[in-house]
Coordinates of N, CA and C in Angstrom, one line a residue:
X1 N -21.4 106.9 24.7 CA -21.4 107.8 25.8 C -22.7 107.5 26.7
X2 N -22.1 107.3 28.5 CA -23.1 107.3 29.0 C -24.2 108.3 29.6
X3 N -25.4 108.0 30.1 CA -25.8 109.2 30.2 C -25.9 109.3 31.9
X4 N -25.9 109.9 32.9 CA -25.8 110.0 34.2 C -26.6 110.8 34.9
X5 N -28.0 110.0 35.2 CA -28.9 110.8 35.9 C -28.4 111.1 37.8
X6 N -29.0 112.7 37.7 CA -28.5 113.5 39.2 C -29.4 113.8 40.2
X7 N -29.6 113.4 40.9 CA -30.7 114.3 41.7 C -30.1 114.7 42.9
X8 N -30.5 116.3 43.0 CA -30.7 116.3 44.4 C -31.6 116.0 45.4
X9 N -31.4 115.6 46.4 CA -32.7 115.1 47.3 C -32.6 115.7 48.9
X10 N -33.1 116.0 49.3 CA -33.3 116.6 51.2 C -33.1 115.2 51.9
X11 N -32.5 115.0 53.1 CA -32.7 113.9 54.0 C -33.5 113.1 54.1
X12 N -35.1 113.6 53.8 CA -36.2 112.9 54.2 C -36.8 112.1 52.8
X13 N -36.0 112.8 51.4 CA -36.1 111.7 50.4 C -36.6 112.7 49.2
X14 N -37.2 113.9 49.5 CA -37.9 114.7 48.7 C -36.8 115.0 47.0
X15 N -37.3 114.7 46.2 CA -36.2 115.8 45.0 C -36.6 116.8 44.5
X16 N -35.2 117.7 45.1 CA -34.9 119.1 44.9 C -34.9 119.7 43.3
X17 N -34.5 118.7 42.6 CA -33.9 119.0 41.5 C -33.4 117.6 40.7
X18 N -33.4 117.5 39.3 CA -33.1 116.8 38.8 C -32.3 117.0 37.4
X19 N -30.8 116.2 36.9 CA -30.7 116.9 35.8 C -29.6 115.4 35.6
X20 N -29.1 115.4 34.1 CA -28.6 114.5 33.0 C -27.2 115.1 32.7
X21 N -26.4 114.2 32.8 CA -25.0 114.3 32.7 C -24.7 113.3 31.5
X22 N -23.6 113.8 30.3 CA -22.7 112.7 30.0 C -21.9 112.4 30.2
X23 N -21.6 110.9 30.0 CA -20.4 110.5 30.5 C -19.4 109.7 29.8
X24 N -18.1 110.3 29.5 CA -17.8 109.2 28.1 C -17.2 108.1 28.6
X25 N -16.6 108.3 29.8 CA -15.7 107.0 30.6 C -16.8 106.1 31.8
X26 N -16.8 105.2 32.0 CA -17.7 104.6 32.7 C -16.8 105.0 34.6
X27 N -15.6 105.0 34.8 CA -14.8 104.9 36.1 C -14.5 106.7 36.2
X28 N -15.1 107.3 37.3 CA -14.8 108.5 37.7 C -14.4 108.4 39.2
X29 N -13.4 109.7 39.6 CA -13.0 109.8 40.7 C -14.4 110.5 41.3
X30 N -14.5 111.0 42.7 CA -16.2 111.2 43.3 C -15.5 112.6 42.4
X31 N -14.4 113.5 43.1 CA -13.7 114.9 42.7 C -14.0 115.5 41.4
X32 N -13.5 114.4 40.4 CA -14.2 114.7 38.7 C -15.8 114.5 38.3
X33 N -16.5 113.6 39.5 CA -18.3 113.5 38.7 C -18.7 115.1 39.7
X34 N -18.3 115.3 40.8 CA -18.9 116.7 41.5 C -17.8 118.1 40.0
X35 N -16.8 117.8 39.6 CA -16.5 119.1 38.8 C -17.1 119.2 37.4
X36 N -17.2 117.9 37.1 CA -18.6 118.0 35.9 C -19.8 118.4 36.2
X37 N -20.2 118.0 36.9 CA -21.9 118.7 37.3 C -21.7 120.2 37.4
X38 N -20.8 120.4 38.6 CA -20.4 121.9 38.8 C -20.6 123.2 37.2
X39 N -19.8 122.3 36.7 CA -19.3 122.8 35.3 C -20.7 123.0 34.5
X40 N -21.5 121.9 34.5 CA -22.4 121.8 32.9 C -23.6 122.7 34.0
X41 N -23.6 123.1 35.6 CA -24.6 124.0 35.9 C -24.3 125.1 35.6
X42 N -23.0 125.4 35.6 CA -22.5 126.8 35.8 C -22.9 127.4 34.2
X43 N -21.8 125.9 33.3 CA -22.9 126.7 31.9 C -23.9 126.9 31.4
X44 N -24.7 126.0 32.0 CA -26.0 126.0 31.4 C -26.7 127.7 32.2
X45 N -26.5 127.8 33.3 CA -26.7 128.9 33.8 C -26.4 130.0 32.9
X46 N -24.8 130.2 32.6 CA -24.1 131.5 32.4 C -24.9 131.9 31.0
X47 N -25.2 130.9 30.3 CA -25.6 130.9 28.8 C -27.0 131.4 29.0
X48 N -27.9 131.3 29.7 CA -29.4 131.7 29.9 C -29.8 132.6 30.9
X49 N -28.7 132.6 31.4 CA -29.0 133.7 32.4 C -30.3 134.2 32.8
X50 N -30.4 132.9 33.5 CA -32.4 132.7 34.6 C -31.9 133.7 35.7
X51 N -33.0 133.8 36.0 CA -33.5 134.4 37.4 C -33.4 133.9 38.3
X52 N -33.4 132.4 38.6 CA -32.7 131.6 39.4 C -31.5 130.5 39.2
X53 N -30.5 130.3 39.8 CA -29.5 129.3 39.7 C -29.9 128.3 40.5
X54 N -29.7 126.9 39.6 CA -29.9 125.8 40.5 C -29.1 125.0 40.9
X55 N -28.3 124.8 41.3 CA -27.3 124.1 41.4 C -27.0 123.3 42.9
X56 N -25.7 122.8 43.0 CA -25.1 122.2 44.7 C -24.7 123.1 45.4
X57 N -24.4 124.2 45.4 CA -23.7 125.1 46.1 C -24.2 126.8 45.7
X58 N -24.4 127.7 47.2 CA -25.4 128.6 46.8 C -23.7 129.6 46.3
X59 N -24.0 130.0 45.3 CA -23.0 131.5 44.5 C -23.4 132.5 45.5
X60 N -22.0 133.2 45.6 CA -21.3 134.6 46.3 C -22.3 135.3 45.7
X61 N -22.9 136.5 46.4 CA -23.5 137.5 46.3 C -24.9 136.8 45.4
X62 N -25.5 136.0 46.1 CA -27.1 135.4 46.3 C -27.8 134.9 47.5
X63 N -29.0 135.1 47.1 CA -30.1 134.9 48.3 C -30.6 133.3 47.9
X64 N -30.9 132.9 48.8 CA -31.4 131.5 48.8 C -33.2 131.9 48.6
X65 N -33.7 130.8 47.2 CA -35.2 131.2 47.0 C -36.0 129.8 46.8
X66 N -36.9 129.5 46.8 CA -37.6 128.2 46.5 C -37.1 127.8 45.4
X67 N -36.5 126.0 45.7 CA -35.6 125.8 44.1 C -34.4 126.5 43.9
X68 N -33.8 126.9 44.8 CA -32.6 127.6 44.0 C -31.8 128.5 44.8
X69 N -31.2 129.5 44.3 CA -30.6 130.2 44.7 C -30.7 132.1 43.7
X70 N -31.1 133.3 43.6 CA -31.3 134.6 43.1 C -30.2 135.5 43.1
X71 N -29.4 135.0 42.2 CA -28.0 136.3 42.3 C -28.4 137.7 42.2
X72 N -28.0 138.4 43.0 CA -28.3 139.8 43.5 C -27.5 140.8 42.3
X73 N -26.4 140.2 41.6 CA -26.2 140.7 40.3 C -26.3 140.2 39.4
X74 N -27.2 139.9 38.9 CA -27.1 139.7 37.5 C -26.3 139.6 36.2
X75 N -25.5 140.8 36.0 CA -24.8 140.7 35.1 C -23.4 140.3 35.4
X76 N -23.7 139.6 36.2 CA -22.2 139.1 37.1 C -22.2 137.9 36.7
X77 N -21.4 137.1 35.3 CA -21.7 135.4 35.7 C -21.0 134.7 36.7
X78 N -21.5 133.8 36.9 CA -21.0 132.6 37.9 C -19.9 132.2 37.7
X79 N -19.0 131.8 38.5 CA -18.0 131.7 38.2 C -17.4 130.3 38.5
X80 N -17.2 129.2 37.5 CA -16.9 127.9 38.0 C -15.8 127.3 38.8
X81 N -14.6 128.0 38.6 CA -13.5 127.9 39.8 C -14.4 128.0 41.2
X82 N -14.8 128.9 41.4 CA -15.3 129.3 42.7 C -16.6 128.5 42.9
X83 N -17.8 128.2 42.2 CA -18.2 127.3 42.7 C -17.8 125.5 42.9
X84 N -17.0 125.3 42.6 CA -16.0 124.1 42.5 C -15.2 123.7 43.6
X85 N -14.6 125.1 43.8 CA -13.9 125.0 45.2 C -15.3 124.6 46.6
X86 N -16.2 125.7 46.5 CA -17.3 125.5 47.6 C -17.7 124.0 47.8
X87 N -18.1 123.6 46.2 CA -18.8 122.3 45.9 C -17.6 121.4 46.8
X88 N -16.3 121.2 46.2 CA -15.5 120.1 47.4 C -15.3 119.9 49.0
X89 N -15.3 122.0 49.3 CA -15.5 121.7 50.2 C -16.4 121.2 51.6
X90 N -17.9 121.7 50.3 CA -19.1 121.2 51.3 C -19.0 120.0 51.4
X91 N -18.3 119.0 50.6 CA -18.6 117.3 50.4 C -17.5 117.2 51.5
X92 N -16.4 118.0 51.8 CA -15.6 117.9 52.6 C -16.0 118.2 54.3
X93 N -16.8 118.9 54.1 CA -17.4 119.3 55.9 C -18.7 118.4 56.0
X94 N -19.4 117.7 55.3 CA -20.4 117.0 54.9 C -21.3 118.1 55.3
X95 N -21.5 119.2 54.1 CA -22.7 119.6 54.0 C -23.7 119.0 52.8
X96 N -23.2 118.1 52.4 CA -24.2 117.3 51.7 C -23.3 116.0 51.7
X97 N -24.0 114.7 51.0 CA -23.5 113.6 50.4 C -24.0 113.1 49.7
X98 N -22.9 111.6 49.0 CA -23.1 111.6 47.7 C -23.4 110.2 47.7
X99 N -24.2 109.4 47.2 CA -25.1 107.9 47.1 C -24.4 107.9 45.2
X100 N -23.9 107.1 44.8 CA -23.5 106.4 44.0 C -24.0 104.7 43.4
X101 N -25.2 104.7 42.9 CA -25.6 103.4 42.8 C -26.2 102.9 44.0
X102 N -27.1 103.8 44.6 CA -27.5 103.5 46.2 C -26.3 103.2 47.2
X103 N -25.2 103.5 46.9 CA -24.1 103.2 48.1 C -23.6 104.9 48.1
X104 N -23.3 104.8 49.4 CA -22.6 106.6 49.9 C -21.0 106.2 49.6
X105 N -20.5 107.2 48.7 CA -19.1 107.4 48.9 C -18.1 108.5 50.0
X106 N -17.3 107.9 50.5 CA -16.6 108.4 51.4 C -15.6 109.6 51.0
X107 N -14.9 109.1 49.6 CA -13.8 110.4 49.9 C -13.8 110.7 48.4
X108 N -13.2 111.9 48.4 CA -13.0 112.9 46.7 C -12.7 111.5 45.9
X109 N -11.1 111.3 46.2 CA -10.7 110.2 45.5 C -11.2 108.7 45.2
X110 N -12.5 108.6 45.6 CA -13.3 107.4 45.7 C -13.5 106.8 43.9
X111 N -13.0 106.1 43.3 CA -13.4 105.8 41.9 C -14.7 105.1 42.1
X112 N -15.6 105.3 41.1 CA -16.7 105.3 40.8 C -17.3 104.5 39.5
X113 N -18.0 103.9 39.6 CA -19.1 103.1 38.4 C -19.9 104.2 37.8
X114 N -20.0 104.4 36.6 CA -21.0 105.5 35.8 C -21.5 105.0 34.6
X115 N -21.4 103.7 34.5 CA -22.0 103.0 33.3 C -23.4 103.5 33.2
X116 N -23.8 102.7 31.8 CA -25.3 102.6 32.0 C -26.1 102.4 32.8
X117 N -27.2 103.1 33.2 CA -28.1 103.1 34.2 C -27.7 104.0 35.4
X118 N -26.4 104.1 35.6 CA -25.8 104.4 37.0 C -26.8 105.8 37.3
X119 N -26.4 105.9 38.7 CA -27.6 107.1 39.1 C -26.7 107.9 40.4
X120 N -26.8 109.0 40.3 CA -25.7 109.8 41.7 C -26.7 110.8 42.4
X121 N -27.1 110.4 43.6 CA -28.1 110.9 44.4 C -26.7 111.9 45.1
X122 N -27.7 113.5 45.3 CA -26.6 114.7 46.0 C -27.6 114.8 47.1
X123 N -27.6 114.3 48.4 CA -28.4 114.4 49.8 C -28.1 116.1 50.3
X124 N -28.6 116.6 50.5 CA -28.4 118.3 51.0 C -28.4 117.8 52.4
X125 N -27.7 118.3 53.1 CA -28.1 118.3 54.9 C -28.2 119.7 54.9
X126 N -29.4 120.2 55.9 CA -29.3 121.3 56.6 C -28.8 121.5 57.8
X127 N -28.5 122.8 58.5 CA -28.2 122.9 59.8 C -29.6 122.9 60.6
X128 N -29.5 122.7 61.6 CA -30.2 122.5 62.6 C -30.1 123.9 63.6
X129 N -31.1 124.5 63.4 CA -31.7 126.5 64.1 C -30.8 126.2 65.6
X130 N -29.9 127.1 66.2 CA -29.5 126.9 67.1 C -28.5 125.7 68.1
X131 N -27.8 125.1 66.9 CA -27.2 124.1 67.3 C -26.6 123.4 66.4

């Protein structure tokens, strides 16, 4: 089993965040490596239930905070359907992108290298104030 390091990174290069995926098949669609990440944040969250969520996509009924995102309920867990759906569709509007082995993938259905070493950079784009 491989192991599949993640980062997120801001435009300008900075990392947001970093975290370790396994992987038992080396060839993923882009659709299946974004619903595994999705998944092992959602659990790793739901099970610890921090004060902050870190993940690719901000959860319904939270505030955005340094590092993260502060669900306003608490006892409310996350729910991975729904962050899943978000997660595709921001890859779909390009509110972020995805670097695979230093190369950007284009579409959900893009099959993918995840062998040994492999590395999946998650680029955030922000919007730009007024425009």
């Amino acid at each position: 089993m491989a192991v599949l390091t993640i980062q997120d990174e801001t435009a300008t290069g900075s990392i947001l965040n970093r975290l370790e995926l396994e992987i038992a098949q080396e060839m993923l669609t882009v659709r299946e490596l974004i619903a595994r990440r999705v998944a092992q944040e959602v659990v790793a969250y739901n099970s610890r239930q921090q004060e902050v969520f870190q993940g690719l996509v901000q959860p319904t009924e939270s505030e955005r905070v340094l590092n993260g995102f502060r669900l306003l309920r608490r006892a409310k867990p996350v729910d991975t359907e729904e962050q899943l759906y978000k997660a595709l569709e921001g890859f779909q509007q390009n509110s972020y992108f995805v670097l695979v082995n230093d190369r950007q993938v284009e579409s959900l259905d893009e099959e993918v290298w995840l062998g040994s070493g492999a590395t999946a950079s998650f680029i955030k784009l922000t919007p730009l104030v007024g425009g």
